[in-house]
PDB file of C-alpha atoms in Angstrom:
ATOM      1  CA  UNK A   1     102.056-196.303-128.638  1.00 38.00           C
ATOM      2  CA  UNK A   2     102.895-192.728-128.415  1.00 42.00           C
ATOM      3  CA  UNK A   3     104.108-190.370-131.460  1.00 47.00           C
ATOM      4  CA  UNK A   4     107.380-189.680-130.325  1.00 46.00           C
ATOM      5  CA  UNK A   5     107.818-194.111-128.900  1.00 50.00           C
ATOM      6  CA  UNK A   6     107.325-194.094-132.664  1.00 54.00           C
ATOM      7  CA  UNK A   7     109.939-191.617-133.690  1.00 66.00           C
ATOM      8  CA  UNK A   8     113.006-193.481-131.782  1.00 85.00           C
ATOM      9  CA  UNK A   9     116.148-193.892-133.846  1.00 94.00           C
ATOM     10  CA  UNK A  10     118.463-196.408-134.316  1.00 95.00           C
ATOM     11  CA  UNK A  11     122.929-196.166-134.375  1.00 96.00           C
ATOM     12  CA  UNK A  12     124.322-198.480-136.494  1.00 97.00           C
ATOM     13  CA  UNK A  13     128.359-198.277-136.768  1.00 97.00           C
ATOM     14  CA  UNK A  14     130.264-199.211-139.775  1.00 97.00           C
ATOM     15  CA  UNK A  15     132.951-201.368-139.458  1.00 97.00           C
ATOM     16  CA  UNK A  16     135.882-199.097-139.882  1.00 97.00           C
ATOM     17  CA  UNK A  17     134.001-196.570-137.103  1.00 97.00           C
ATOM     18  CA  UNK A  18     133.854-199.512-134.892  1.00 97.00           C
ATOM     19  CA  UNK A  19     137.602-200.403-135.554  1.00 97.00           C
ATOM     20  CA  UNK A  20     138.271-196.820-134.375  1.00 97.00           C
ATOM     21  CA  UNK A  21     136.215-197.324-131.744  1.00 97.00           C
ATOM     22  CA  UNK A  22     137.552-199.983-130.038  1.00 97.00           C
ATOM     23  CA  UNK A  23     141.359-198.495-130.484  1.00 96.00           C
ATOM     24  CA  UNK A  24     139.972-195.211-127.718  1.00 96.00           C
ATOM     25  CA  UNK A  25     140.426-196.031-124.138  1.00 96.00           C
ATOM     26  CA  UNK A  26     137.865-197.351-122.444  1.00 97.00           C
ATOM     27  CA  UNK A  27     136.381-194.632-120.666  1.00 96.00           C
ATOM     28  CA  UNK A  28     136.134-192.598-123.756  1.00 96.00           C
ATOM     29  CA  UNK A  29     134.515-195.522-125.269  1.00 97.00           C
ATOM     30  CA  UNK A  30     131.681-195.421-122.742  1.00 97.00           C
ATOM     31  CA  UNK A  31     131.336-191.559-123.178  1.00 97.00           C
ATOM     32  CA  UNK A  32     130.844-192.066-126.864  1.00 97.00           C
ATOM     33  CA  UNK A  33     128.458-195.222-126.733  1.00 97.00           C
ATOM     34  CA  UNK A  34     126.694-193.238-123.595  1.00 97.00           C
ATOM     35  CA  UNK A  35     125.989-190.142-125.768  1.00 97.00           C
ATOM     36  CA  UNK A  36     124.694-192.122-128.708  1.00 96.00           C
ATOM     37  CA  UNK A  37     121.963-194.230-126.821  1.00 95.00           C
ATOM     38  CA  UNK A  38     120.867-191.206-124.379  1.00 94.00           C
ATOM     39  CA  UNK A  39     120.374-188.324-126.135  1.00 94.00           C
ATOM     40  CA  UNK A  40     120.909-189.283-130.359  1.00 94.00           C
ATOM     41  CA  UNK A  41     118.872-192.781-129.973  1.00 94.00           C
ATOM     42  CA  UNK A  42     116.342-191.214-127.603  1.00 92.00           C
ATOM     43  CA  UNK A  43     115.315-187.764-130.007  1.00 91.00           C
ATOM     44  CA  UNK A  44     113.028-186.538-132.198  1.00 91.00           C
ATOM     45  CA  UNK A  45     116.027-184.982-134.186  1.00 93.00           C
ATOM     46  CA  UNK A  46     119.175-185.896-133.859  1.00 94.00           C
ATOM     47  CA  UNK A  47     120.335-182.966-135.985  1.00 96.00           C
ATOM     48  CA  UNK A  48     119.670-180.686-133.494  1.00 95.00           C
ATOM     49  CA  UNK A  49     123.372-181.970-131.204  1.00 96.00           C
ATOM     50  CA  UNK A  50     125.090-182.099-134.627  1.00 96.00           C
ATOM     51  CA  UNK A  51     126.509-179.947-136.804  1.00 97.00           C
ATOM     52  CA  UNK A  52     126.468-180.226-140.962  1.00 97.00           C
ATOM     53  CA  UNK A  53     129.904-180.673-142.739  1.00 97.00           C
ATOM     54  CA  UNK A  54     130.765-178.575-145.625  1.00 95.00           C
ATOM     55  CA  UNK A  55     132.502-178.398-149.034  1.00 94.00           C
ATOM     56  CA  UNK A  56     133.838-182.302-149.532  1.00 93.00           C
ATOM     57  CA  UNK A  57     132.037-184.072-146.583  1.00 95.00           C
ATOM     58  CA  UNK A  58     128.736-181.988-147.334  1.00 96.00           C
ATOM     59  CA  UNK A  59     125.538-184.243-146.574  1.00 96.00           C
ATOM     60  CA  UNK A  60     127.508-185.791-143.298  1.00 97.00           C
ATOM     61  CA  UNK A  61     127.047-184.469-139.723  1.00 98.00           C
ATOM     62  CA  UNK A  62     129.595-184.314-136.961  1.00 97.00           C
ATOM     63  CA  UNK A  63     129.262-184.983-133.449  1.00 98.00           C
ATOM     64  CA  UNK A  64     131.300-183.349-130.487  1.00 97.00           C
ATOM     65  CA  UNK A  65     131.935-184.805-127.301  1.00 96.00           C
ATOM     66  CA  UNK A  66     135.392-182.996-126.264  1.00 94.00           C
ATOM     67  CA  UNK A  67     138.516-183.108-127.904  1.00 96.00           C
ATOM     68  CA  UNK A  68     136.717-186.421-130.225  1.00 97.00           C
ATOM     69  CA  UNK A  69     134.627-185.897-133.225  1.00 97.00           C
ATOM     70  CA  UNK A  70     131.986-188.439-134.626  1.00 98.00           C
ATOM     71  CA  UNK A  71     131.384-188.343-138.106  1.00 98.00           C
ATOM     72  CA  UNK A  72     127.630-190.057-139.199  1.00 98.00           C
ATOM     73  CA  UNK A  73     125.173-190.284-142.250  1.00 98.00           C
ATOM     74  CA  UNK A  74     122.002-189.135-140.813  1.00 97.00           C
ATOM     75  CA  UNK A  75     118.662-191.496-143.045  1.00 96.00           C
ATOM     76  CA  UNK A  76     116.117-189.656-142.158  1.00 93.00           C
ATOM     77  CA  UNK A  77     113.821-191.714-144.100  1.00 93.00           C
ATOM     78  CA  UNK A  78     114.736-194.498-141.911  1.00 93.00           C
ATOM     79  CA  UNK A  79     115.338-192.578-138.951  1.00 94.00           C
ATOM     80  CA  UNK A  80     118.951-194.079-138.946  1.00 96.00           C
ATOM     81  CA  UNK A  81     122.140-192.678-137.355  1.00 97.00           C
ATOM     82  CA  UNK A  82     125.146-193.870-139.244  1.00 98.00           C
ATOM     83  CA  UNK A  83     128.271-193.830-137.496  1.00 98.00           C
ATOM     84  CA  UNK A  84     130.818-193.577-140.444  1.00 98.00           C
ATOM     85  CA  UNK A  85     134.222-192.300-138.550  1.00 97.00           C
ATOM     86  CA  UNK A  86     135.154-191.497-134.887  1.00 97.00           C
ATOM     87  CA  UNK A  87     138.643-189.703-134.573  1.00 96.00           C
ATOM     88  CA  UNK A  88     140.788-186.603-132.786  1.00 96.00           C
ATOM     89  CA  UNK A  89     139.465-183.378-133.977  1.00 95.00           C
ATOM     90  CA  UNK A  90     143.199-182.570-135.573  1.00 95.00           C
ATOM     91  CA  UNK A  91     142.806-185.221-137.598  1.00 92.00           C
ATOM     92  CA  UNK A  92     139.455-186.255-138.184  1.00 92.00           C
ATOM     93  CA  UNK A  93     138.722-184.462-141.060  1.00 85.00           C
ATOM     94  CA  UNK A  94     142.076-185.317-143.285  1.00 80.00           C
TER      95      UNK A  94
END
């Protein structure tokens, strides 16, 4: 085993990110699950596609794949990817 086959991480979804999830149409479903196991699942960092959220949502990153946002916990400790909230960017962050 490699360094980096030993640095993969894992996506979990909460349940209310799934909900939202499965309410998108499909294809945008299959961009978002696409994106999270080919280039999140598959890095050393996932931080480096994200971007850190401020002020009341401080310690959360957001994810942008077009008009959608995905909001996640990053665990570094257990090289986890939380997926805590997918939405439309106007009203994502309400």
């Amino acid at each position: 085993m490699t360094w980096s086959e030993a640095l993969t991480w894992t996506v979990e979804w909460d349940d209310k990110a799934r909900r939202e999830l499965r309410k998108l149409n499909p294809d945008l479903q299959k961009t978002i699950l696409r994106y999270f196991r080919e280039r999140i699942m598959v890095d050393d960092d996932p931080k480096r596609f994200g971007k850190p959220l401020k002020h009341e949502l401080q310690g959360l990153w957001r994810y942008r794949l077009g008009d959608y946002r995905v909001i996640c916990q990053i665990q570094d400790e257990h090289l986890v990817v939380l997926v805590l909230a997918i939405g439309h960017r106007r009203n994502i962050y309400q």
